[in-house]
Amino acid sequence: MNIFERIIKGEVPSKKVLENEEFLAFHDINPKAPIHVLVIPKVCYKDFNEMPSDLLGRMSIFIIEVASILGIKDKGYRLITNVGIDGGQEIPHFHYHLLGGGKLRWDSLA
Ligand code: AMP
């Protein structure tokens, strides 16, 4: 079981922002921006390549709600997903990184 599945089950603690039946948003343990939240589906898909389009559509609505709660919806934010080895993906459970809370440098994650 990957670490995100353990977070979903409540076996590993997390700082939750929002949750519904399908998705969970929680703060990244090693933030790369003033606000750095991870958004995951509760059903495990390895990466973006595997994600069903209908789930991605509902996830978009959820993410906008998370951005609104965090107060960055209108100021702006960055949404990133790493895929595979070259993408630098560490955890094989699809997730978006939602970053914001200040002006982000485009090279800050390179
Ligand atoms: P990625 O490299 O795209 O797979 O991103 C994995 C992210 O998960 C990294 O930004 C880690 O800091 C984050 N992470 C790992 N373990 C935890 C945890 N227990 N709670 C919150 N974030 C975590």
PDB file of N, CA, C and O in Angstrom, residues 22-92:
ATOM      1  N   GLU A  22     -14.833  11.064  -3.217  1.00  0.00           N
ATOM      2  CA  GLU A  22     -13.905  10.663  -4.281  1.00  0.00           C
ATOM      3  C   GLU A  22     -12.488  11.207  -4.157  1.00  0.00           C
ATOM      4  O   GLU A  22     -11.550  10.610  -4.696  1.00  0.00           O
ATOM      5  N   PHE A  23     -12.341  12.366  -3.464  1.00  0.00           N
ATOM      6  CA  PHE A  23     -11.045  13.046  -3.477  1.00  0.00           C
ATOM      7  C   PHE A  23     -10.658  13.531  -2.090  1.00  0.00           C
ATOM      8  O   PHE A  23     -11.506  13.754  -1.219  1.00  0.00           O
ATOM      9  N   LEU A  24      -9.351  13.740  -1.934  1.00  0.00           N
ATOM     10  CA  LEU A  24      -8.810  14.285  -0.692  1.00  0.00           C
ATOM     11  C   LEU A  24      -7.735  15.313  -1.036  1.00  0.00           C
ATOM     12  O   LEU A  24      -6.910  15.069  -1.939  1.00  0.00           O
ATOM     13  N   ALA A  25      -7.747  16.440  -0.330  1.00  0.00           N
ATOM     14  CA  ALA A  25      -6.704  17.470  -0.477  1.00  0.00           C
ATOM     15  C   ALA A  25      -6.054  17.677   0.883  1.00  0.00           C
ATOM     16  O   ALA A  25      -6.745  17.847   1.891  1.00  0.00           O
ATOM     17  N   PHE A  26      -4.734  17.658   0.899  1.00  0.00           N
ATOM     18  CA  PHE A  26      -3.989  17.826   2.157  1.00  0.00           C
ATOM     19  C   PHE A  26      -2.656  18.499   1.875  1.00  0.00           C
ATOM     20  O   PHE A  26      -2.132  18.443   0.757  1.00  0.00           O
ATOM     21  N   HIS A  27      -2.099  19.127   2.909  1.00  0.00           N
ATOM     22  CA  HIS A  27      -0.855  19.880   2.735  1.00  0.00           C
ATOM     23  C   HIS A  27       0.337  18.941   2.533  1.00  0.00           C
ATOM     24  O   HIS A  27       0.468  17.924   3.229  1.00  0.00           O
ATOM     25  N   ASP A  28       1.201  19.322   1.587  1.00  0.00           N
ATOM     26  CA  ASP A  28       2.428  18.554   1.333  1.00  0.00           C
ATOM     27  C   ASP A  28       3.362  18.690   2.538  1.00  0.00           C
ATOM     28  O   ASP A  28       3.500  19.763   3.121  1.00  0.00           O
ATOM     29  N   ILE A  29       3.998  17.591   2.898  1.00  0.00           N
ATOM     30  CA  ILE A  29       4.880  17.556   4.073  1.00  0.00           C
ATOM     31  C   ILE A  29       6.183  18.332   3.829  1.00  0.00           C
ATOM     32  O   ILE A  29       6.853  18.735   4.774  1.00  0.00           O
ATOM     33  N   ASN A  30       6.509  18.549   2.569  1.00  0.00           N
ATOM     34  CA  ASN A  30       7.762  19.233   2.206  1.00  0.00           C
ATOM     35  C   ASN A  30       7.453  20.334   1.191  1.00  0.00           C
ATOM     36  O   ASN A  30       7.757  20.206   0.004  1.00  0.00           O
ATOM     37  N   PRO A  31       6.810  21.428   1.665  1.00  0.00           N
ATOM     38  CA  PRO A  31       6.262  22.417   0.720  1.00  0.00           C
ATOM     39  C   PRO A  31       7.318  23.124  -0.119  1.00  0.00           C
ATOM     40  O   PRO A  31       8.374  23.501   0.379  1.00  0.00           O
ATOM     41  N   LYS A  32       6.986  23.290  -1.410  1.00  0.00           N
ATOM     42  CA  LYS A  32       7.865  23.981  -2.360  1.00  0.00           C
ATOM     43  C   LYS A  32       7.363  25.384  -2.657  1.00  0.00           C
ATOM     44  O   LYS A  32       7.898  26.062  -3.527  1.00  0.00           O
ATOM     45  N   ALA A  33       6.346  25.821  -1.952  1.00  0.00           N
ATOM     46  CA  ALA A  33       5.763  27.159  -2.127  1.00  0.00           C
ATOM     47  C   ALA A  33       5.046  27.500  -0.821  1.00  0.00           C
ATOM     48  O   ALA A  33       4.794  26.601  -0.003  1.00  0.00           O
ATOM     49  N   PRO A  34       4.704  28.783  -0.591  1.00  0.00           N
ATOM     50  CA  PRO A  34       4.006  29.135   0.655  1.00  0.00           C
ATOM     51  C   PRO A  34       2.751  28.283   0.889  1.00  0.00           C
ATOM     52  O   PRO A  34       2.437  27.930   2.023  1.00  0.00           O
ATOM     53  N   ILE A  35       2.045  27.967  -0.177  1.00  0.00           N
ATOM     54  CA  ILE A  35       0.938  27.006  -0.099  1.00  0.00           C
ATOM     55  C   ILE A  35       1.270  25.859  -1.053  1.00  0.00           C
ATOM     56  O   ILE A  35       1.563  26.093  -2.237  1.00  0.00           O
ATOM     57  N   HIS A  36       1.276  24.653  -0.536  1.00  0.00           N
ATOM     58  CA  HIS A  36       1.560  23.470  -1.369  1.00  0.00           C
ATOM     59  C   HIS A  36       0.654  22.340  -0.878  1.00  0.00           C
ATOM     60  O   HIS A  36       0.897  21.747   0.178  1.00  0.00           O
ATOM     61  N   VAL A  37      -0.366  22.091  -1.666  1.00  0.00           N
ATOM     62  CA  VAL A  37      -1.376  21.092  -1.294  1.00  0.00           C
ATOM     63  C   VAL A  37      -1.377  19.990  -2.347  1.00  0.00           C
ATOM     64  O   VAL A  37      -1.178  20.256  -3.544  1.00  0.00           O
ATOM     65  N   LEU A  38      -1.565  18.770  -1.912  1.00  0.00           N
ATOM     66  CA  LEU A  38      -1.698  17.633  -2.821  1.00  0.00           C
ATOM     67  C   LEU A  38      -3.168  17.267  -2.932  1.00  0.00           C
ATOM     68  O   LEU A  38      -3.880  17.264  -1.918  1.00  0.00           O
ATOM     69  N   VAL A  39      -3.602  16.983  -4.152  1.00  0.00           N
ATOM     70  CA  VAL A  39      -4.989  16.546  -4.367  1.00  0.00           C
ATOM     71  C   VAL A  39      -4.947  15.166  -5.012  1.00  0.00           C
ATOM     72  O   VAL A  39      -4.285  14.980  -6.043  1.00  0.00           O
ATOM     73  N   ILE A  40      -5.628  14.220  -4.374  1.00  0.00           N
ATOM     74  CA  ILE A  40      -5.565  12.827  -4.845  1.00  0.00           C
ATOM     75  C   ILE A  40      -6.974  12.239  -4.978  1.00  0.00           C
ATOM     76  O   ILE A  40      -7.875  12.600  -4.216  1.00  0.00           O
ATOM     77  N   PRO A  41      -7.126  11.317  -5.934  1.00  0.00           N
ATOM     78  CA  PRO A  41      -8.368  10.527  -5.938  1.00  0.00           C
ATOM     79  C   PRO A  41      -8.239   9.437  -4.881  1.00  0.00           C
ATOM     80  O   PRO A  41      -7.130   8.962  -4.600  1.00  0.00           O
ATOM     81  N   LYS A  42      -9.343   9.026  -4.293  1.00  0.00           N
ATOM     82  CA  LYS A  42      -9.285   7.983  -3.262  1.00  0.00           C
ATOM     83  C   LYS A  42      -9.037   6.600  -3.875  1.00  0.00           C
ATOM     84  O   LYS A  42      -8.459   5.743  -3.231  1.00  0.00           O
ATOM     85  N   VAL A  43      -9.486   6.420  -5.111  1.00  0.00           N
ATOM     86  CA  VAL A  43      -9.142   5.194  -5.833  1.00  0.00           C
ATOM     87  C   VAL A  43      -7.768   5.418  -6.455  1.00  0.00           C
ATOM     88  O   VAL A  43      -7.508   6.472  -7.027  1.00  0.00           O
ATOM     89  N   CYS A  44      -6.891   4.425  -6.302  1.00  0.00           N
ATOM     90  CA  CYS A  44      -5.510   4.595  -6.759  1.00  0.00           C
ATOM     91  C   CYS A  44      -5.350   4.323  -8.251  1.00  0.00           C
ATOM     92  O   CYS A  44      -5.597   3.215  -8.724  1.00  0.00           O
ATOM     93  N   TYR A  45      -4.951   5.369  -8.989  1.00  0.00           N
ATOM     94  CA  TYR A  45      -4.462   5.231 -10.356  1.00  0.00           C
ATOM     95  C   TYR A  45      -3.003   5.647 -10.310  1.00  0.00           C
ATOM     96  O   TYR A  45      -2.664   6.615  -9.607  1.00  0.00           O
ATOM     97  N   LYS A  46      -2.144   4.946 -11.042  1.00  0.00           N
ATOM     98  CA  LYS A  46      -0.698   5.165 -10.923  1.00  0.00           C
ATOM     99  C   LYS A  46      -0.296   6.588 -11.276  1.00  0.00           C
ATOM    100  O   LYS A  46       0.498   7.218 -10.590  1.00  0.00           O
ATOM    101  N   ASP A  47      -0.836   7.096 -12.374  1.00  0.00           N
ATOM    102  CA  ASP A  47      -0.412   8.428 -12.822  1.00  0.00           C
ATOM    103  C   ASP A  47      -1.462   9.011 -13.767  1.00  0.00           C
ATOM    104  O   ASP A  47      -2.510   8.404 -14.018  1.00  0.00           O
ATOM    105  N   PHE A  48      -1.152  10.192 -14.288  1.00  0.00           N
ATOM    106  CA  PHE A  48      -2.080  10.915 -15.157  1.00  0.00           C
ATOM    107  C   PHE A  48      -2.504  10.065 -16.368  1.00  0.00           C
ATOM    108  O   PHE A  48      -3.659  10.126 -16.807  1.00  0.00           O
ATOM    109  N   ASN A  49      -1.567   9.280 -16.887  1.00  0.00           N
ATOM    110  CA  ASN A  49      -1.864   8.444 -18.063  1.00  0.00           C
ATOM    111  C   ASN A  49      -3.008   7.469 -17.809  1.00  0.00           C
ATOM    112  O   ASN A  49      -3.688   7.051 -18.745  1.00  0.00           O
ATOM    113  N   GLU A  50      -3.186   7.101 -16.557  1.00  0.00           N
ATOM    114  CA  GLU A  50      -4.174   6.073 -16.198  1.00  0.00           C
ATOM    115  C   GLU A  50      -5.531   6.655 -15.806  1.00  0.00           C
ATOM    116  O   GLU A  50      -6.485   5.896 -15.598  1.00  0.00           O
ATOM    117  N   MET A  51      -5.599   7.964 -15.660  1.00  0.00           N
ATOM    118  CA  MET A  51      -6.802   8.568 -15.077  1.00  0.00           C
ATOM    119  C   MET A  51      -7.990   8.581 -16.045  1.00  0.00           C
ATOM    120  O   MET A  51      -7.884   9.091 -17.162  1.00  0.00           O
ATOM    121  N   PRO A  52      -9.152   8.076 -15.612  1.00  0.00           N
ATOM    122  CA  PRO A  52     -10.361   8.181 -16.448  1.00  0.00           C
ATOM    123  C   PRO A  52     -10.763   9.651 -16.601  1.00  0.00           C
ATOM    124  O   PRO A  52     -10.672  10.424 -15.636  1.00  0.00           O
ATOM    125  N   SER A  53     -11.221  10.012 -17.782  1.00  0.00           N
ATOM    126  CA  SER A  53     -11.503  11.427 -18.057  1.00  0.00           C
ATOM    127  C   SER A  53     -12.668  11.953 -17.220  1.00  0.00           C
ATOM    128  O   SER A  53     -12.669  13.123 -16.824  1.00  0.00           O
ATOM    129  N   ASP A  54     -13.651  11.104 -16.917  1.00  0.00           N
ATOM    130  CA  ASP A  54     -14.777  11.599 -16.114  1.00  0.00           C
ATOM    131  C   ASP A  54     -14.323  11.928 -14.687  1.00  0.00           C
ATOM    132  O   ASP A  54     -14.752  12.919 -14.101  1.00  0.00           O
ATOM    133  N   LEU A  55     -13.397  11.114 -14.154  1.00  0.00           N
ATOM    134  CA  LEU A  55     -12.872  11.379 -12.812  1.00  0.00           C
ATOM    135  C   LEU A  55     -12.038  12.665 -12.821  1.00  0.00           C
ATOM    136  O   LEU A  55     -12.128  13.481 -11.895  1.00  0.00           O
ATOM    137  N   LEU A  56     -11.264  12.862 -13.889  1.00  0.00           N
ATOM    138  CA  LEU A  56     -10.469  14.092 -14.010  1.00  0.00           C
ATOM    139  C   LEU A  56     -11.365  15.322 -14.054  1.00  0.00           C
ATOM    140  O   LEU A  56     -11.039  16.366 -13.485  1.00  0.00           O
ATOM    141  N   GLY A  57     -12.502  15.180 -14.725  1.00  0.00           N
ATOM    142  CA  GLY A  57     -13.445  16.295 -14.809  1.00  0.00           C
ATOM    143  C   GLY A  57     -13.987  16.671 -13.438  1.00  0.00           C
ATOM    144  O   GLY A  57     -14.009  17.838 -13.060  1.00  0.00           O
ATOM    145  N   ARG A  58     -14.394  15.668 -12.678  1.00  0.00           N
ATOM    146  CA  ARG A  58     -14.910  15.938 -11.320  1.00  0.00           C
ATOM    147  C   ARG A  58     -13.802  16.441 -10.412  1.00  0.00           C
ATOM    148  O   ARG A  58     -14.015  17.281  -9.539  1.00  0.00           O
ATOM    149  N   MET A  59     -12.585  15.960 -10.652  1.00  0.00           N
ATOM    150  CA  MET A  59     -11.445  16.405  -9.846  1.00  0.00           C
ATOM    151  C   MET A  59     -11.157  17.890 -10.086  1.00  0.00           C
ATOM    152  O   MET A  59     -10.763  18.610  -9.169  1.00  0.00           O
ATOM    153  N   SER A  60     -11.352  18.341 -11.313  1.00  0.00           N
ATOM    154  CA  SER A  60     -11.131  19.767 -11.625  1.00  0.00           C
ATOM    155  C   SER A  60     -12.050  20.644 -10.779  1.00  0.00           C
ATOM    156  O   SER A  60     -11.607  21.662 -10.219  1.00  0.00           O
ATOM    157  N   ILE A  61     -13.293  20.247 -10.674  1.00  0.00           N
ATOM    158  CA  ILE A  61     -14.247  21.019  -9.862  1.00  0.00           C
ATOM    159  C   ILE A  61     -13.806  21.019  -8.403  1.00  0.00           C
ATOM    160  O   ILE A  61     -13.834  22.050  -7.721  1.00  0.00           O
ATOM    161  N   PHE A  62     -13.361  19.870  -7.928  1.00  0.00           N
ATOM    162  CA  PHE A  62     -12.891  19.741  -6.535  1.00  0.00           C
ATOM    163  C   PHE A  62     -11.676  20.648  -6.303  1.00  0.00           C
ATOM    164  O   PHE A  62     -11.590  21.344  -5.276  1.00  0.00           O
ATOM    165  N   ILE A  63     -10.736  20.651  -7.243  1.00  0.00           N
ATOM    166  CA  ILE A  63      -9.514  21.459  -7.090  1.00  0.00           C
ATOM    167  C   ILE A  63      -9.849  22.942  -7.029  1.00  0.00           C
ATOM    168  O   ILE A  63      -9.265  23.692  -6.235  1.00  0.00           O
ATOM    169  N   ILE A  64     -10.779  23.382  -7.842  1.00  0.00           N
ATOM    170  CA  ILE A  64     -11.161  24.808  -7.817  1.00  0.00           C
ATOM    171  C   ILE A  64     -11.774  25.152  -6.462  1.00  0.00           C
ATOM    172  O   ILE A  64     -11.526  26.237  -5.922  1.00  0.00           O
ATOM    173  N   GLU A  65     -12.516  24.229  -5.885  1.00  0.00           N
ATOM    174  CA  GLU A  65     -13.065  24.452  -4.542  1.00  0.00           C
ATOM    175  C   GLU A  65     -11.933  24.536  -3.504  1.00  0.00           C
ATOM    176  O   GLU A  65     -11.960  25.384  -2.604  1.00  0.00           O
ATOM    177  N   VAL A  66     -10.942  23.674  -3.650  1.00  0.00           N
ATOM    178  CA  VAL A  66      -9.785  23.705  -2.737  1.00  0.00           C
ATOM    179  C   VAL A  66      -9.056  25.051  -2.871  1.00  0.00           C
ATOM    180  O   VAL A  66      -8.713  25.691  -1.872  1.00  0.00           O
ATOM    181  N   ALA A  67      -8.832  25.489  -4.108  1.00  0.00           N
ATOM    182  CA  ALA A  67      -8.149  26.774  -4.342  1.00  0.00           C
ATOM    183  C   ALA A  67      -8.934  27.923  -3.712  1.00  0.00           C
ATOM    184  O   ALA A  67      -8.354  28.857  -3.141  1.00  0.00           O
ATOM    185  N   SER A  68     -10.231  27.828  -3.788  1.00  0.00           N
ATOM    186  CA  SER A  68     -11.086  28.862  -3.193  1.00  0.00           C
ATOM    187  C   SER A  68     -10.940  28.864  -1.671  1.00  0.00           C
ATOM    188  O   SER A  68     -10.772  29.930  -1.052  1.00  0.00           O
ATOM    189  N   ILE A  69     -10.966  27.700  -1.057  1.00  0.00           N
ATOM    190  CA  ILE A  69     -10.803  27.581   0.403  1.00  0.00           C
ATOM    191  C   ILE A  69      -9.445  28.145   0.835  1.00  0.00           C
ATOM    192  O   ILE A  69      -9.340  28.817   1.870  1.00  0.00           O
ATOM    193  N   LEU A  70      -8.421  27.902   0.024  1.00  0.00           N
ATOM    194  CA  LEU A  70      -7.067  28.361   0.366  1.00  0.00           C
ATOM    195  C   LEU A  70      -6.874  29.853   0.066  1.00  0.00           C
ATOM    196  O   LEU A  70      -5.831  30.422   0.387  1.00  0.00           O
ATOM    197  N   GLY A  71      -7.861  30.475  -0.594  1.00  0.00           N
ATOM    198  CA  GLY A  71      -7.790  31.910  -0.894  1.00  0.00           C
ATOM    199  C   GLY A  71      -6.893  32.250  -2.073  1.00  0.00           C
ATOM    200  O   GLY A  71      -6.427  33.386  -2.209  1.00  0.00           O
ATOM    201  N   ILE A  72      -6.631  31.264  -2.952  1.00  0.00           N
ATOM    202  CA  ILE A  72      -5.735  31.515  -4.088  1.00  0.00           C
ATOM    203  C   ILE A  72      -6.447  31.372  -5.442  1.00  0.00           C
ATOM    204  O   ILE A  72      -5.802  31.498  -6.479  1.00  0.00           O
ATOM    205  N   LYS A  73      -7.743  31.131  -5.399  1.00  0.00           N
ATOM    206  CA  LYS A  73      -8.462  30.873  -6.659  1.00  0.00           C
ATOM    207  C   LYS A  73      -8.325  32.038  -7.638  1.00  0.00           C
ATOM    208  O   LYS A  73      -8.067  31.835  -8.821  1.00  0.00           O
ATOM    209  N   ASP A  74      -8.472  33.262  -7.154  1.00  0.00           N
ATOM    210  CA  ASP A  74      -8.442  34.410  -8.056  1.00  0.00           C
ATOM    211  C   ASP A  74      -7.056  35.033  -8.175  1.00  0.00           C
ATOM    212  O   ASP A  74      -6.709  35.584  -9.221  1.00  0.00           O
ATOM    213  N   LYS A  75      -6.247  34.938  -7.116  1.00  0.00           N
ATOM    214  CA  LYS A  75      -4.874  35.492  -7.180  1.00  0.00           C
ATOM    215  C   LYS A  75      -4.008  34.667  -8.119  1.00  0.00           C
ATOM    216  O   LYS A  75      -3.090  35.180  -8.745  1.00  0.00           O
ATOM    217  N   GLY A  76      -4.235  33.384  -8.147  1.00  0.00           N
ATOM    218  CA  GLY A  76      -3.497  32.516  -9.056  1.00  0.00           C
ATOM    219  C   GLY A  76      -2.788  31.397  -8.334  1.00  0.00           C
ATOM    220  O   GLY A  76      -2.503  31.471  -7.140  1.00  0.00           O
ATOM    221  N   TYR A  77      -2.522  30.375  -9.103  1.00  0.00           N
ATOM    222  CA  TYR A  77      -1.873  29.179  -8.549  1.00  0.00           C
ATOM    223  C   TYR A  77      -1.283  28.362  -9.674  1.00  0.00           C
ATOM    224  O   TYR A  77      -1.476  28.672 -10.865  1.00  0.00           O
ATOM    225  N   ARG A  78      -0.549  27.347  -9.312  1.00  0.00           N
ATOM    226  CA  ARG A  78       0.024  26.433 -10.302  1.00  0.00           C
ATOM    227  C   ARG A  78      -0.414  25.021  -9.972  1.00  0.00           C
ATOM    228  O   ARG A  78      -0.405  24.618  -8.802  1.00  0.00           O
ATOM    229  N   LEU A  79      -0.773  24.292 -11.027  1.00  0.00           N
ATOM    230  CA  LEU A  79      -1.228  22.913 -10.892  1.00  0.00           C
ATOM    231  C   LEU A  79      -0.260  22.032 -11.687  1.00  0.00           C
ATOM    232  O   LEU A  79      -0.083  22.248 -12.892  1.00  0.00           O
ATOM    233  N   ILE A  80       0.354  21.088 -10.977  1.00  0.00           N
ATOM    234  CA  ILE A  80       1.384  20.250 -11.619  1.00  0.00           C
ATOM    235  C   ILE A  80       1.109  18.797 -11.296  1.00  0.00           C
ATOM    236  O   ILE A  80       0.703  18.466 -10.184  1.00  0.00           O
ATOM    237  N   THR A  81       1.372  17.934 -12.282  1.00  0.00           N
ATOM    238  CA  THR A  81       1.418  16.509 -11.951  1.00  0.00           C
ATOM    239  C   THR A  81       2.667  15.912 -12.572  1.00  0.00           C
ATOM    240  O   THR A  81       2.965  16.141 -13.749  1.00  0.00           O
ATOM    241  N   ASN A  82       3.434  15.216 -11.775  1.00  0.00           N
ATOM    242  CA  ASN A  82       4.642  14.558 -12.262  1.00  0.00           C
ATOM    243  C   ASN A  82       4.270  13.156 -12.729  1.00  0.00           C
ATOM    244  O   ASN A  82       3.506  12.458 -12.060  1.00  0.00           O
ATOM    245  N   VAL A  83       4.827  12.767 -13.875  1.00  0.00           N
ATOM    246  CA  VAL A  83       4.546  11.434 -14.423  1.00  0.00           C
ATOM    247  C   VAL A  83       5.868  10.702 -14.660  1.00  0.00           C
ATOM    248  O   VAL A  83       6.738  11.202 -15.383  1.00  0.00           O
ATOM    249  N   GLY A  84       5.993   9.552 -14.039  1.00  0.00           N
ATOM    250  CA  GLY A  84       7.104   8.652 -14.340  1.00  0.00           C
ATOM    251  C   GLY A  84       8.469   9.141 -13.909  1.00  0.00           C
ATOM    252  O   GLY A  84       8.616  10.110 -13.160  1.00  0.00           O
ATOM    253  N   ILE A  85       9.472   8.449 -14.390  1.00  0.00           N
ATOM    254  CA  ILE A  85      10.862   8.690 -13.966  1.00  0.00           C
ATOM    255  C   ILE A  85      11.328  10.076 -14.405  1.00  0.00           C
ATOM    256  O   ILE A  85      11.816  10.862 -13.587  1.00  0.00           O
ATOM    257  N   ASP A  86      11.150  10.400 -15.683  1.00  0.00           N
ATOM    258  CA  ASP A  86      11.614  11.712 -16.148  1.00  0.00           C
ATOM    259  C   ASP A  86      10.809  12.843 -15.524  1.00  0.00           C
ATOM    260  O   ASP A  86      11.321  13.949 -15.338  1.00  0.00           O
ATOM    261  N   GLY A  87       9.560  12.581 -15.189  1.00  0.00           N
ATOM    262  CA  GLY A  87       8.730  13.609 -14.552  1.00  0.00           C
ATOM    263  C   GLY A  87       9.039  13.783 -13.074  1.00  0.00           C
ATOM    264  O   GLY A  87       8.559  14.726 -12.445  1.00  0.00           O
ATOM    265  N   GLY A  88       9.817  12.868 -12.516  1.00  0.00           N
ATOM    266  CA  GLY A  88      10.201  12.974 -11.110  1.00  0.00           C
ATOM    267  C   GLY A  88       9.131  12.502 -10.147  1.00  0.00           C
ATOM    268  O   GLY A  88       9.122  12.888  -8.980  1.00  0.00           O
ATOM    269  N   GLN A  89       8.224  11.642 -10.631  1.00  0.00           N
ATOM    270  CA  GLN A  89       7.165  11.137  -9.743  1.00  0.00           C
ATOM    271  C   GLN A  89       7.741  10.161  -8.726  1.00  0.00           C
ATOM    272  O   GLN A  89       8.443   9.204  -9.088  1.00  0.00           O
ATOM    273  N   GLU A  90       7.471  10.435  -7.442  1.00  0.00           N
ATOM    274  CA  GLU A  90       7.988   9.572  -6.376  1.00  0.00           C
ATOM    275  C   GLU A  90       6.935   8.588  -5.888  1.00  0.00           C
ATOM    276  O   GLU A  90       7.266   7.467  -5.510  1.00  0.00           O
ATOM    277  N   ILE A  91       5.690   9.034  -5.851  1.00  0.00           N
ATOM    278  CA  ILE A  91       4.629   8.204  -5.274  1.00  0.00           C
ATOM    279  C   ILE A  91       3.669   7.767  -6.385  1.00  0.00           C
ATOM    280  O   ILE A  91       3.063   8.615  -7.058  1.00  0.00           O
ATOM    281  N   PRO A  92       3.541   6.442  -6.597  1.00  0.00           N
ATOM    282  CA  PRO A  92       2.760   5.934  -7.730  1.00  0.00           C
ATOM    283  C   PRO A  92       1.256   5.909  -7.449  1.00  0.00           C
ATOM    284  O   PRO A  92       0.599   4.870  -7.570  1.00  0.00           O
TER     285      PRO A  92
END
